[in-house]
XYZ file of C-alpha atoms in Angstrom:
135
model
C 73.907 111.643 -109.760
C 73.974 115.326 -110.506
C 74.840 118.110 -108.168
C 71.846 119.428 -106.203
C 70.776 122.855 -107.298
C 69.367 125.682 -105.276
C 67.136 128.248 -106.898
C 66.530 131.524 -105.148
C 63.850 133.890 -106.327
C 62.149 137.038 -105.190
C 62.511 140.747 -105.535
C 63.829 143.610 -103.515
C 62.481 147.089 -103.886
C 62.421 150.396 -102.151
C 63.861 153.852 -102.258
C 67.334 154.589 -101.031
C 66.789 158.337 -101.074
C 65.004 159.351 -97.899
C 64.554 155.749 -96.811
C 65.740 156.338 -93.249
C 63.503 159.351 -92.726
C 60.523 157.380 -93.957
C 61.383 154.570 -91.559
C 61.529 156.956 -88.600
C 58.217 158.496 -89.674
C 56.750 155.020 -89.939
C 58.021 154.172 -86.451
C 56.545 157.407 -85.084
C 53.157 156.488 -86.588
C 53.340 152.977 -85.112
C 54.307 154.283 -81.673
C 51.651 157.006 -81.810
C 48.981 154.427 -82.636
C 49.864 152.447 -79.498
C 50.106 155.593 -77.350
C 46.730 156.851 -78.584
C 45.073 153.705 -77.218
C 46.108 154.714 -73.697
C 43.655 156.716 -71.588
C 44.272 160.437 -71.229
C 45.050 161.779 -67.791
C 41.958 163.188 -66.073
C 44.115 165.916 -64.495
C 45.535 168.471 -66.918
C 48.283 169.576 -64.525
C 49.265 165.967 -63.721
C 50.199 164.204 -66.985
C 49.612 160.486 -67.327
C 51.592 157.898 -69.252
C 49.938 158.889 -72.533
C 50.925 162.545 -72.271
C 54.447 161.717 -71.075
C 55.075 159.317 -73.948
C 53.719 161.803 -76.505
C 56.285 164.340 -75.248
C 59.082 161.767 -75.286
C 58.218 160.630 -78.822
C 58.273 164.223 -80.082
C 61.651 164.873 -78.433
C 63.163 161.720 -79.970
C 61.809 162.525 -83.420
C 63.483 165.947 -83.600
C 66.751 165.176 -81.766
C 69.583 165.990 -84.211
C 72.203 164.158 -82.112
C 70.548 160.752 -82.626
C 71.196 158.746 -85.770
C 68.176 157.447 -87.664
C 68.885 153.934 -86.347
C 69.089 155.223 -82.771
C 65.824 157.118 -83.226
C 64.141 153.934 -84.414
C 65.524 151.971 -81.450
C 64.460 154.692 -79.007
C 60.976 154.701 -80.528
C 60.789 150.919 -80.085
C 61.474 151.448 -76.382
C 58.753 154.116 -76.187
C 56.398 151.645 -77.860
C 57.305 149.048 -75.214
C 56.501 151.621 -72.518
C 53.168 152.385 -74.188
C 52.268 148.700 -74.330
C 53.294 148.287 -70.695
C 51.235 151.377 -69.846
C 48.052 149.476 -70.648
C 48.491 147.593 -67.365
C 51.301 149.305 -65.403
C 50.699 147.396 -62.149
C 51.230 143.944 -63.677
C 54.601 142.370 -62.873
C 55.518 141.527 -66.467
C 54.620 145.047 -67.608
C 56.771 146.580 -64.856
C 59.660 144.401 -66.001
C 59.125 145.498 -69.597
C 58.990 149.161 -68.550
C 62.170 148.813 -66.501
C 64.002 147.315 -69.480
C 62.765 150.056 -71.805
C 63.721 152.891 -69.436
C 67.155 151.340 -68.868
C 67.734 151.049 -72.610
C 66.594 154.644 -73.180
C 68.859 155.910 -70.384
C 71.846 154.271 -72.027
C 71.055 155.799 -75.399
C 70.121 159.244 -74.176
C 72.781 159.848 -71.576
C 75.415 159.124 -74.232
C 74.313 162.332 -75.957
C 75.837 165.758 -75.279
C 74.393 167.303 -72.106
C 73.091 170.235 -74.132
C 70.931 167.927 -76.259
C 67.242 168.724 -75.907
C 66.406 165.030 -75.525
C 68.667 164.687 -72.466
C 66.840 167.550 -70.773
C 63.400 166.292 -71.806
C 64.073 162.702 -70.739
C 65.487 163.864 -67.403
C 62.221 165.735 -66.760
C 59.952 162.882 -67.902
C 61.760 159.856 -66.437
C 60.726 160.362 -62.789
C 57.056 160.564 -63.797
C 57.287 157.530 -66.084
C 59.015 155.372 -63.470
C 56.507 156.477 -60.821
C 53.600 155.253 -62.971
C 55.182 151.797 -63.082
C 56.190 151.862 -59.417
C 59.868 151.753 -60.365
C 61.021 155.002 -58.806
């Protein structure tokens, strides 16, 4: 009896140059697509979940103190908030929102206090948690 053989096939492709930036841009597009499905707030001076998450996404995207991997992880949490925002009163969605806000807090409050994202998140968090009845 001969030795069993294993054949592995396939291909790997992609660009190393600028790969991370493209991934963040791709994540931003994915998150924006989910956010855009949320209803806009009827009151211009009282932002809803859609407007709050648009602001948070923009702040994450331009934060120089976050690595590309951290930006992608933060955007995943914003996406979870957007998905939960479709039905913010449902128990499972509240749980999902609580997990996402906790994860974001951990990432963001590890940044220097002068970071724009820390300031932005501190302003937005009370409104986001209120929408989900977490505050």
